[in-house]
Amino acid sequence: MMGQFDKSALPVAIIGGGPVGLAAAAHLLKEGEKFIVLEAGESVGSSMLGWGHVRMFSPWQYNIDKAAKDLLENAGWMSPDENALPTGRELVEEYLLPLSNLPEIKERIMLQAKVVGVAKKTHDKLKTGKRDTVPFQLYLEVNGDTKVIEAKAVIDSSGTWTNPNPILSNGIWTNAERQLHNQIHYGIPNVEQLENRYQNKTTMVIGSGHSAINALLDLATLQQKYSDTKIYWVLRKKQIHEVSGGQENDGLAARGELGIRIQQLVESGRINILTPFHINEVYPTNDKITVVGELNGEEFTIGDIDEMVVSTGFRPDTSFLKEIRINLDSAVESIDTLAPLIDPNIHSCGTVRPHGEQELRHPEKNFYIVGMKSYGRAPTFLLATGYEQVRSVVAYLTGDVEGAKEGHLELPETGVCSVNLASNSCDSDIPATETNDRSCCGSHVLARLEMKNNSCCE
């Protein structure tokens, strides 16, 4: 299935050494295929370490890929308690690092190797003739040098964590926002570690997903210690109760508990809520931040903000794929066949069916975008979904066409499932991640990645 030409000497290139990328490596290794993992960071799971202090909603049983688990257990690894909830750092240290250190995988990982371009050899995007008979070329920046490697297939699992959405409600980046980068944290800050930064300051948190909720709860804890700490919460939702989710009905208890805790914090009156507030402008005023927008449809300005936490989700970076033929939905920025299944304008959290190679197939033969990045700007992705994606893709690439069509995914209910909503009930970030404020995890966050039911991020 790899093509009409002999590329037996070439590897499958995997962009990104996170959990989904390493799962792809495990499945390729299981099938006896050559591969190379290209990770831009200094460690595998480097994006997850960016939110390493955050505890995931999903227990270990949903966060470990089956092929990877088999490899690890054959090497004597002991699986963590499947019912325990890991932090992002624990997932990296107790799972991804041991997996990456298996000799047959370690020798095929390149760290600090940032992919800056992907193309077909001797072909730009426009040229069609014999396109499928030449290998891919991947251009890498490694220690200041440019290297080129060739591959017979490409699996892009680079995620979205390093490409956050901006503050403005219309999704536009401005120079004024960039100038404020020292006073803005995108995603979920480690408030305990950054206590000196946030204590007795006025902080504005933007977003309605789980990343924003985590940040608010951490800041509220700090507020109990430092009483002059002031917290604003900006949402675009019409009703604050839309944020609290399935609570006791959630199949992931920790996610449900998060909804309960934020409802209690709101009822305590300890945070200042601005909703629906659509931000049109942000700019520095002396050492403070001024925010301009529309609150309940009326022009509204607020100043004297010391810090901002922006948990409005992430978006895919396709800048290095300009010479590859990809087919992205104009709104969601996922592959167009997947977009109707995950569009947050239609789905809240419970209507996405399992999907695999067929739905992820791009016009460029043997090129796939998987993991959080496959969801584009949509917010509702769990790791187990990514593992099923790469299982299906690898099955197809190695000739198991029927196996690629099978579905091997079961995930818990969210407790908040509906469709055709005027306003979306599943907003957030990462590790999952979201579209503007429509992210279920708070960042792609975070890494809380995906599910059949789109239960937001883990």
mmCIF file of N, CA and C in Angstrom, residues 259-377:
data_model
loop_
_atom_site.group_PDB
_atom_site.id
_atom_site.type_symbol
_atom_site.label_atom_id
_atom_site.label_comp_id
_atom_site.label_asym_id
_atom_site.label_seq_id
_atom_site.Cartn_x
_atom_site.Cartn_y
_atom_site.Cartn_z
ATOM 1 N N GLY A 259 -16.494 20.671 37.118
ATOM 2 C CA GLY A 259 -17.698 21.476 36.922
ATOM 3 C C GLY A 259 -18.363 21.850 38.237
ATOM 4 N N ILE A 260 -18.373 20.905 39.165
ATOM 5 C CA ILE A 260 -18.961 21.182 40.480
ATOM 6 C C ILE A 260 -18.165 22.258 41.210
ATOM 7 N N ARG A 261 -16.840 22.148 41.160
ATOM 8 C CA ARG A 261 -15.987 23.093 41.893
ATOM 9 C C ARG A 261 -16.097 24.506 41.331
ATOM 10 N N ILE A 262 -16.168 24.626 39.988
ATOM 11 C CA ILE A 262 -16.255 25.975 39.435
ATOM 12 C C ILE A 262 -17.624 26.587 39.740
ATOM 13 N N GLN A 263 -18.655 25.782 39.795
ATOM 14 C CA GLN A 263 -19.976 26.299 40.161
ATOM 15 C C GLN A 263 -19.962 26.823 41.595
ATOM 16 N N GLN A 264 -19.298 26.098 42.487
ATOM 17 C CA GLN A 264 -19.195 26.549 43.876
ATOM 18 C C GLN A 264 -18.408 27.849 43.982
ATOM 19 N N LEU A 265 -17.337 27.956 43.180
ATOM 20 C CA LEU A 265 -16.539 29.186 43.210
ATOM 21 C C LEU A 265 -17.353 30.366 42.698
ATOM 22 N N VAL A 266 -18.108 30.161 41.631
ATOM 23 C CA VAL A 266 -18.956 31.232 41.103
ATOM 24 C C VAL A 266 -19.958 31.683 42.160
ATOM 25 N N GLU A 267 -20.571 30.729 42.826
ATOM 26 C CA GLU A 267 -21.592 31.058 43.836
ATOM 27 C C GLU A 267 -20.995 31.744 45.059
ATOM 28 N N SER A 268 -19.691 31.569 45.269
ATOM 29 C CA SER A 268 -19.044 32.195 46.432
ATOM 30 C C SER A 268 -18.882 33.702 46.267
ATOM 31 N N GLY A 269 -18.946 34.177 45.032
ATOM 32 C CA GLY A 269 -18.787 35.596 44.782
ATOM 33 C C GLY A 269 -17.359 36.093 44.850
ATOM 34 N N ARG A 270 -16.397 35.185 44.857
ATOM 35 C CA ARG A 270 -14.991 35.583 45.009
ATOM 36 C C ARG A 270 -14.335 35.974 43.686
ATOM 37 N N ILE A 271 -15.014 35.756 42.589
ATOM 38 C CA ILE A 271 -14.452 36.152 41.298
ATOM 39 C C ILE A 271 -15.456 37.062 40.598
ATOM 40 N N ASN A 272 -14.930 37.962 39.775
ATOM 41 C CA ASN A 272 -15.752 38.915 39.027
ATOM 42 C C ASN A 272 -15.989 38.361 37.627
ATOM 43 N N ILE A 273 -17.233 38.113 37.281
ATOM 44 C CA ILE A 273 -17.566 37.457 36.026
ATOM 45 C C ILE A 273 -18.072 38.476 35.017
ATOM 46 N N LEU A 274 -17.485 38.451 33.822
ATOM 47 C CA LEU A 274 -17.904 39.315 32.725
ATOM 48 C C LEU A 274 -18.375 38.416 31.589
ATOM 49 N N THR A 275 -19.689 38.357 31.378
ATOM 50 C CA THR A 275 -20.225 37.485 30.329
ATOM 51 C C THR A 275 -21.605 37.970 29.891
ATOM 52 N N PRO A 276 -21.917 37.859 28.601
ATOM 53 C CA PRO A 276 -20.982 37.555 27.519
ATOM 54 C C PRO A 276 -20.140 38.784 27.170
ATOM 55 N N PHE A 277 -18.834 38.596 27.164
ATOM 56 C CA PHE A 277 -17.897 39.685 26.890
ATOM 57 C C PHE A 277 -17.048 39.294 25.695
ATOM 58 N N HIS A 278 -17.141 40.061 24.630
ATOM 59 C CA HIS A 278 -16.345 39.829 23.426
ATOM 60 C C HIS A 278 -15.274 40.910 23.335
ATOM 61 N N ILE A 279 -14.022 40.497 23.391
ATOM 62 C CA ILE A 279 -12.901 41.440 23.422
ATOM 63 C C ILE A 279 -12.545 41.875 22.001
ATOM 64 N N ASN A 280 -12.484 43.195 21.802
ATOM 65 C CA ASN A 280 -12.147 43.759 20.497
ATOM 66 C C ASN A 280 -10.746 44.344 20.436
ATOM 67 N N GLU A 281 -10.196 44.672 21.603
ATOM 68 C CA GLU A 281 -8.898 45.348 21.626
ATOM 69 C C GLU A 281 -8.242 45.137 22.976
ATOM 70 N N VAL A 282 -6.925 45.055 22.973
ATOM 71 C CA VAL A 282 -6.156 44.966 24.202
ATOM 72 C C VAL A 282 -4.862 45.749 23.977
ATOM 73 N N TYR A 283 -4.465 46.540 24.977
ATOM 74 C CA TYR A 283 -3.249 47.331 24.787
ATOM 75 C C TYR A 283 -2.639 47.691 26.147
ATOM 76 N N PRO A 284 -1.344 47.977 26.178
ATOM 77 C CA PRO A 284 -0.684 48.344 27.437
ATOM 78 C C PRO A 284 -0.996 49.768 27.836
ATOM 79 N N THR A 285 -1.177 49.981 29.138
ATOM 80 C CA THR A 285 -1.341 51.328 29.703
ATOM 81 C C THR A 285 -0.409 51.415 30.902
ATOM 82 N N ASN A 286 0.706 52.118 30.717
ATOM 83 C CA ASN A 286 1.774 52.117 31.725
ATOM 84 C C ASN A 286 2.182 50.662 31.958
ATOM 85 N N ASP A 287 2.108 50.170 33.183
ATOM 86 C CA ASP A 287 2.481 48.780 33.437
ATOM 87 C C ASP A 287 1.265 47.857 33.504
ATOM 88 N N LYS A 288 0.095 48.393 33.143
ATOM 89 C CA LYS A 288 -1.146 47.627 33.228
ATOM 90 C C LYS A 288 -1.640 47.263 31.830
ATOM 91 N N ILE A 289 -2.735 46.516 31.808
ATOM 92 C CA ILE A 289 -3.360 46.115 30.552
ATOM 93 C C ILE A 289 -4.776 46.685 30.519
ATOM 94 N N THR A 290 -5.140 47.254 29.395
ATOM 95 C CA THR A 290 -6.506 47.731 29.171
ATOM 96 C C THR A 290 -7.189 46.829 28.155
ATOM 97 N N VAL A 291 -8.422 46.464 28.470
ATOM 98 C CA VAL A 291 -9.190 45.563 27.619
ATOM 99 C C VAL A 291 -10.462 46.274 27.183
ATOM 100 N N VAL A 292 -10.732 46.260 25.880
ATOM 101 C CA VAL A 292 -11.906 46.916 25.315
ATOM 102 C C VAL A 292 -12.738 45.887 24.569
ATOM 103 N N GLY A 293 -14.063 45.945 24.779
ATOM 104 C CA GLY A 293 -14.918 45.004 24.075
ATOM 105 C C GLY A 293 -16.371 45.338 24.235
ATOM 106 N N GLU A 294 -17.213 44.315 24.043
ATOM 107 C CA GLU A 294 -18.657 44.478 24.184
ATOM 108 C C GLU A 294 -19.162 43.525 25.254
ATOM 109 N N LEU A 295 -19.755 44.098 26.285
ATOM 110 C CA LEU A 295 -20.348 43.325 27.372
ATOM 111 C C LEU A 295 -21.864 43.427 27.244
ATOM 112 N N ASN A 296 -22.476 42.276 27.007
ATOM 113 C CA ASN A 296 -23.928 42.269 26.766
ATOM 114 C C ASN A 296 -24.314 43.225 25.636
ATOM 115 N N GLY A 297 -23.455 43.305 24.628
ATOM 116 C CA GLY A 297 -23.754 44.122 23.467
ATOM 117 C C GLY A 297 -23.423 45.588 23.605
ATOM 118 N N GLU A 298 -22.976 46.008 24.781
ATOM 119 C CA GLU A 298 -22.620 47.408 25.012
ATOM 120 C C GLU A 298 -21.109 47.564 25.117
ATOM 121 N N GLU A 299 -20.590 48.683 24.605
ATOM 122 C CA GLU A 299 -19.143 48.919 24.686
ATOM 123 C C GLU A 299 -18.707 48.967 26.139
ATOM 124 N N PHE A 300 -17.583 48.304 26.421
ATOM 125 C CA PHE A 300 -17.121 48.185 27.802
ATOM 126 C C PHE A 300 -15.603 48.199 27.812
ATOM 127 N N THR A 301 -15.023 48.955 28.723
ATOM 128 C CA THR A 301 -13.568 49.040 28.866
ATOM 129 C C THR A 301 -13.195 48.762 30.310
ATOM 130 N N ILE A 302 -12.163 47.982 30.497
ATOM 131 C CA ILE A 302 -11.658 47.713 31.839
ATOM 132 C C ILE A 302 -10.137 47.832 31.809
ATOM 133 N N GLY A 303 -9.591 48.544 32.790
ATOM 134 C CA GLY A 303 -8.139 48.714 32.874
ATOM 135 C C GLY A 303 -7.593 48.153 34.170
ATOM 136 N N ASP A 304 -6.360 48.508 34.462
ATOM 137 C CA ASP A 304 -5.710 48.096 35.710
ATOM 138 C C ASP A 304 -5.578 46.581 35.846
ATOM 139 N N ILE A 305 -5.466 45.895 34.730
ATOM 140 C CA ILE A 305 -5.223 44.455 34.761
ATOM 141 C C ILE A 305 -3.713 44.219 34.789
ATOM 142 N N ASP A 306 -3.263 43.432 35.750
ATOM 143 C CA ASP A 306 -1.825 43.143 35.849
ATOM 144 C C ASP A 306 -1.414 41.974 34.958
ATOM 145 N N GLU A 307 -2.232 40.922 34.973
ATOM 146 C CA GLU A 307 -1.889 39.690 34.266
ATOM 147 C C GLU A 307 -3.116 39.157 33.535
ATOM 148 N N MET A 308 -2.874 38.424 32.450
ATOM 149 C CA MET A 308 -3.956 37.762 31.729
ATOM 150 C C MET A 308 -3.601 36.297 31.519
ATOM 151 N N VAL A 309 -4.581 35.442 31.693
ATOM 152 C CA VAL A 309 -4.446 34.017 31.374
ATOM 153 C C VAL A 309 -5.415 33.745 30.227
ATOM 154 N N VAL A 310 -4.877 33.386 29.096
ATOM 155 C CA VAL A 310 -5.685 33.195 27.890
ATOM 156 C C VAL A 310 -5.842 31.705 27.635
ATOM 157 N N SER A 311 -7.031 31.196 27.894
ATOM 158 C CA SER A 311 -7.325 29.774 27.719
ATOM 159 C C SER A 311 -8.416 29.636 26.665
ATOM 160 N N THR A 312 -8.129 30.127 25.476
ATOM 161 C CA THR A 312 -9.113 30.135 24.403
ATOM 162 C C THR A 312 -8.796 29.124 23.317
ATOM 163 N N GLY A 313 -7.984 28.150 23.633
ATOM 164 C CA GLY A 313 -7.722 27.078 22.686
ATOM 165 C C GLY A 313 -6.514 27.324 21.811
ATOM 166 N N PHE A 314 -6.390 26.458 20.816
ATOM 167 C CA PHE A 314 -5.219 26.433 19.945
ATOM 168 C C PHE A 314 -5.672 26.215 18.516
ATOM 169 N N ARG A 315 -4.755 26.404 17.608
ATOM 170 C CA ARG A 315 -5.064 26.192 16.202
ATOM 171 C C ARG A 315 -3.892 25.462 15.542
ATOM 172 N N PRO A 316 -4.143 24.707 14.484
ATOM 173 C CA PRO A 316 -3.064 23.940 13.853
ATOM 174 C C PRO A 316 -2.102 24.840 13.081
ATOM 175 N N ASP A 317 -0.835 24.489 13.105
ATOM 176 C CA ASP A 317 0.176 25.183 12.315
ATOM 177 C C ASP A 317 0.412 24.372 11.036
ATOM 178 N N THR A 318 -0.039 24.901 9.925
ATOM 179 C CA THR A 318 0.178 24.215 8.636
ATOM 180 C C THR A 318 1.181 24.974 7.768
ATOM 181 N N SER A 319 1.909 25.897 8.376
ATOM 182 C CA SER A 319 2.834 26.724 7.598
ATOM 183 C C SER A 319 3.932 25.900 6.937
ATOM 184 N N PHE A 320 4.296 24.761 7.539
ATOM 185 C CA PHE A 320 5.364 23.944 6.953
ATOM 186 C C PHE A 320 4.815 22.883 5.990
ATOM 187 N N LEU A 321 3.528 22.963 5.720
ATOM 188 C CA LEU A 321 2.891 21.999 4.809
ATOM 189 C C LEU A 321 2.424 22.678 3.521
ATOM 190 N N LYS A 322 2.973 23.832 3.202
ATOM 191 C CA LYS A 322 2.502 24.597 2.050
ATOM 192 C C LYS A 322 2.702 23.868 0.725
ATOM 193 N N GLU A 323 3.654 22.952 0.647
ATOM 194 C CA GLU A 323 3.910 22.242 -0.607
ATOM 195 C C GLU A 323 3.311 20.838 -0.614
ATOM 196 N N ILE A 324 2.496 20.546 0.368
ATOM 197 C CA ILE A 324 1.797 19.263 0.436
ATOM 198 C C ILE A 324 0.319 19.511 0.141
ATOM 199 N N ARG A 325 -0.277 18.595 -0.585
ATOM 200 C CA ARG A 325 -1.684 18.741 -0.949
ATOM 201 C C ARG A 325 -2.564 18.219 0.191
ATOM 202 N N ILE A 326 -3.090 19.142 0.954
ATOM 203 C CA ILE A 326 -3.968 18.774 2.060
ATOM 204 C C ILE A 326 -5.335 19.404 1.836
ATOM 205 N N ASN A 327 -6.342 18.800 2.422
ATOM 206 C CA ASN A 327 -7.715 19.237 2.208
ATOM 207 C C ASN A 327 -8.331 19.571 3.560
ATOM 208 N N LEU A 328 -8.327 20.847 3.898
ATOM 209 C CA LEU A 328 -8.810 21.278 5.204
ATOM 210 C C LEU A 328 -10.155 21.989 5.084
ATOM 211 N N ASP A 329 -11.008 21.757 6.059
ATOM 212 C CA ASP A 329 -12.282 22.448 6.130
ATOM 213 C C ASP A 329 -12.042 23.936 6.337
ATOM 214 N N SER A 330 -12.833 24.761 5.685
ATOM 215 C CA SER A 330 -12.604 26.207 5.722
ATOM 216 C C SER A 330 -12.852 26.820 7.089
ATOM 217 N N ALA A 331 -13.658 26.171 7.915
ATOM 218 C CA ALA A 331 -13.950 26.720 9.243
ATOM 219 C C ALA A 331 -13.184 26.003 10.338
ATOM 220 N N VAL A 332 -13.306 24.690 10.397
ATOM 221 C CA VAL A 332 -12.731 23.918 11.500
ATOM 222 C C VAL A 332 -11.225 23.754 11.349
ATOM 223 N N GLU A 333 -10.724 23.740 10.098
ATOM 224 C CA GLU A 333 -9.309 23.517 9.789
ATOM 225 C C GLU A 333 -8.859 22.101 10.107
ATOM 226 N N SER A 334 -9.798 21.174 10.197
ATOM 227 C CA SER A 334 -9.477 19.752 10.191
ATOM 228 C C SER A 334 -9.634 19.277 8.753
ATOM 229 N N ILE A 335 -9.258 18.018 8.475
ATOM 230 C CA ILE A 335 -9.549 17.491 7.149
ATOM 231 C C ILE A 335 -11.051 17.575 6.923
ATOM 232 N N ASP A 336 -11.460 17.881 5.697
ATOM 233 C CA ASP A 336 -12.864 18.218 5.463
ATOM 234 C C ASP A 336 -13.820 17.068 5.771
ATOM 235 N N THR A 337 -13.384 15.826 5.607
ATOM 236 C CA THR A 337 -14.274 14.699 5.893
ATOM 237 C C THR A 337 -14.543 14.535 7.380
ATOM 238 N N LEU A 338 -13.651 15.018 8.216
ATOM 239 C CA LEU A 338 -13.817 14.905 9.663
ATOM 240 C C LEU A 338 -14.599 16.082 10.243
ATOM 241 N N ALA A 339 -14.544 17.221 9.582
ATOM 242 C CA ALA A 339 -15.128 18.443 10.124
ATOM 243 C C ALA A 339 -16.598 18.320 10.530
ATOM 244 N N PRO A 340 -17.467 17.705 9.721
ATOM 245 C CA PRO A 340 -18.872 17.620 10.136
ATOM 246 C C PRO A 340 -19.076 16.826 11.425
ATOM 247 N N LEU A 341 -18.108 15.985 11.768
ATOM 248 C CA LEU A 341 -18.226 15.168 12.973
ATOM 249 C C LEU A 341 -17.828 15.923 14.236
ATOM 250 N N ILE A 342 -17.060 17.000 14.082
ATOM 251 C CA ILE A 342 -16.490 17.664 15.258
ATOM 252 C C ILE A 342 -16.762 19.157 15.312
ATOM 253 N N ASP A 343 -17.434 19.712 14.336
ATOM 254 C CA ASP A 343 -17.696 21.153 14.275
ATOM 255 C C ASP A 343 -18.442 21.600 15.536
ATOM 256 N N PRO A 344 -17.847 22.461 16.364
ATOM 257 C CA PRO A 344 -18.487 22.873 17.620
ATOM 258 C C PRO A 344 -19.723 23.743 17.399
ATOM 259 N N ASN A 345 -19.947 24.208 16.169
ATOM 260 C CA ASN A 345 -21.190 24.911 15.877
ATOM 261 C C ASN A 345 -22.377 23.962 15.826
ATOM 262 N N ILE A 346 -22.084 22.669 15.672
ATOM 263 C CA ILE A 346 -23.128 21.660 15.542
ATOM 264 C C ILE A 346 -23.153 20.740 16.749
ATOM 265 N N HIS A 347 -21.955 20.348 17.213
ATOM 266 C CA HIS A 347 -21.848 19.343 18.264
ATOM 267 C C HIS A 347 -21.413 19.987 19.572
ATOM 268 N N SER A 348 -21.963 19.512 20.667
ATOM 269 C CA SER A 348 -21.466 19.967 21.955
ATOM 270 C C SER A 348 -20.406 18.990 22.421
ATOM 271 N N CYS A 349 -20.813 17.820 22.896
ATOM 272 C CA CYS A 349 -19.802 16.912 23.417
ATOM 273 C C CYS A 349 -20.088 15.447 23.193
ATOM 274 N N GLY A 350 -21.112 15.057 22.486
ATOM 275 C CA GLY A 350 -21.392 13.631 22.508
ATOM 276 C C GLY A 350 -21.724 12.978 21.205
ATOM 277 N N THR A 351 -21.397 13.571 20.066
ATOM 278 C CA THR A 351 -21.939 13.031 18.834
ATOM 279 C C THR A 351 -20.892 12.600 17.819
ATOM 280 N N VAL A 352 -19.642 12.518 18.186
ATOM 281 C CA VAL A 352 -18.606 12.171 17.222
ATOM 282 C C VAL A 352 -18.308 10.678 17.257
ATOM 283 N N ARG A 353 -18.436 10.042 16.133
ATOM 284 C CA ARG A 353 -18.187 8.611 16.084
ATOM 285 C C ARG A 353 -16.692 8.343 15.940
ATOM 286 N N PRO A 354 -16.230 7.138 16.269
ATOM 287 C CA PRO A 354 -14.826 6.792 16.044
ATOM 288 C C PRO A 354 -14.491 6.910 14.562
ATOM 289 N N HIS A 355 -13.260 7.236 14.258
ATOM 290 C CA HIS A 355 -12.865 7.414 12.866
ATOM 291 C C HIS A 355 -11.418 6.965 12.711
ATOM 292 N N GLY A 356 -11.009 6.753 11.467
ATOM 293 C CA GLY A 356 -9.663 6.248 11.232
ATOM 294 C C GLY A 356 -9.096 6.715 9.912
ATOM 295 N N GLU A 357 -8.307 5.851 9.287
ATOM 296 C CA GLU A 357 -7.546 6.209 8.093
ATOM 297 C C GLU A 357 -8.409 6.801 6.996
ATOM 298 N N GLN A 358 -9.556 6.223 6.750
ATOM 299 C CA GLN A 358 -10.389 6.683 5.645
ATOM 300 C C GLN A 358 -10.811 8.143 5.814
ATOM 301 N N GLU A 359 -11.207 8.527 7.036
ATOM 302 C CA GLU A 359 -11.608 9.903 7.294
ATOM 303 C C GLU A 359 -10.411 10.850 7.333
ATOM 304 N N LEU A 360 -9.223 10.331 7.621
ATOM 305 C CA LEU A 360 -8.032 11.166 7.788
ATOM 306 C C LEU A 360 -7.202 11.276 6.509
ATOM 307 N N ARG A 361 -7.641 10.659 5.444
ATOM 308 C CA ARG A 361 -6.874 10.593 4.198
ATOM 309 C C ARG A 361 -6.878 11.936 3.482
ATOM 310 N N HIS A 362 -5.706 12.464 3.152
ATOM 311 C CA HIS A 362 -5.569 13.709 2.399
ATOM 312 C C HIS A 362 -5.312 13.411 0.921
ATOM 313 N N PRO A 363 -5.445 14.420 0.051
ATOM 314 C CA PRO A 363 -5.148 14.194 -1.367
ATOM 315 C C PRO A 363 -3.715 13.709 -1.599
ATOM 316 N N GLU A 364 -2.776 14.143 -0.741
ATOM 317 C CA GLU A 364 -1.386 13.687 -0.867
ATOM 318 C C GLU A 364 -1.297 12.268 -0.347
ATOM 319 N N LYS A 365 -1.004 11.330 -1.229
ATOM 320 C CA LYS A 365 -0.982 9.920 -0.866
ATOM 321 C C LYS A 365 0.028 9.650 0.238
ATOM 322 N N ASN A 366 -0.409 8.907 1.247
ATOM 323 C CA ASN A 366 0.430 8.492 2.374
ATOM 324 C C ASN A 366 0.857 9.648 3.282
ATOM 325 N N PHE A 367 0.055 10.700 3.288
ATOM 326 C CA PHE A 367 0.264 11.792 4.232
ATOM 327 C C PHE A 367 -0.968 11.889 5.129
ATOM 328 N N TYR A 368 -0.742 11.945 6.464
ATOM 329 C CA TYR A 368 -1.842 11.982 7.429
ATOM 330 C C TYR A 368 -1.550 12.987 8.540
ATOM 331 N N ILE A 369 -2.584 13.684 8.976
ATOM 332 C CA ILE A 369 -2.521 14.505 10.176
ATOM 333 C C ILE A 369 -3.351 13.791 11.237
ATOM 334 N N VAL A 370 -2.746 13.514 12.388
ATOM 335 C CA VAL A 370 -3.419 12.748 13.437
ATOM 336 C C VAL A 370 -3.316 13.496 14.767
ATOM 337 N N GLY A 371 -3.986 12.966 15.780
ATOM 338 C CA GLY A 371 -3.915 13.550 17.102
ATOM 339 C C GLY A 371 -4.691 14.859 17.192
ATOM 340 N N MET A 372 -4.322 15.687 18.162
ATOM 341 C CA MET A 372 -5.028 16.936 18.386
ATOM 342 C C MET A 372 -5.054 17.789 17.130
ATOM 343 N N LYS A 373 -3.999 17.785 16.379
ATOM 344 C CA LYS A 373 -3.928 18.609 15.174
ATOM 345 C C LYS A 373 -4.969 18.180 14.149
ATOM 346 N N SER A 374 -5.350 16.916 14.148
ATOM 347 C CA SER A 374 -6.341 16.437 13.193
ATOM 348 C C SER A 374 -7.699 17.077 13.426
ATOM 349 N N TYR A 375 -7.927 17.596 14.633
ATOM 350 C CA TYR A 375 -9.198 18.237 14.957
ATOM 351 C C TYR A 375 -9.207 19.722 14.595
ATOM 352 N N GLY A 376 -8.094 20.223 14.044
ATOM 353 C CA GLY A 376 -8.043 21.622 13.656
ATOM 354 C C GLY A 376 -8.271 22.539 14.835
ATOM 355 N N ARG A 377 -9.273 23.409 14.719
ATOM 356 C CA ARG A 377 -9.606 24.329 15.808
ATOM 357 C C ARG A 377 -10.677 23.764 16.735
#
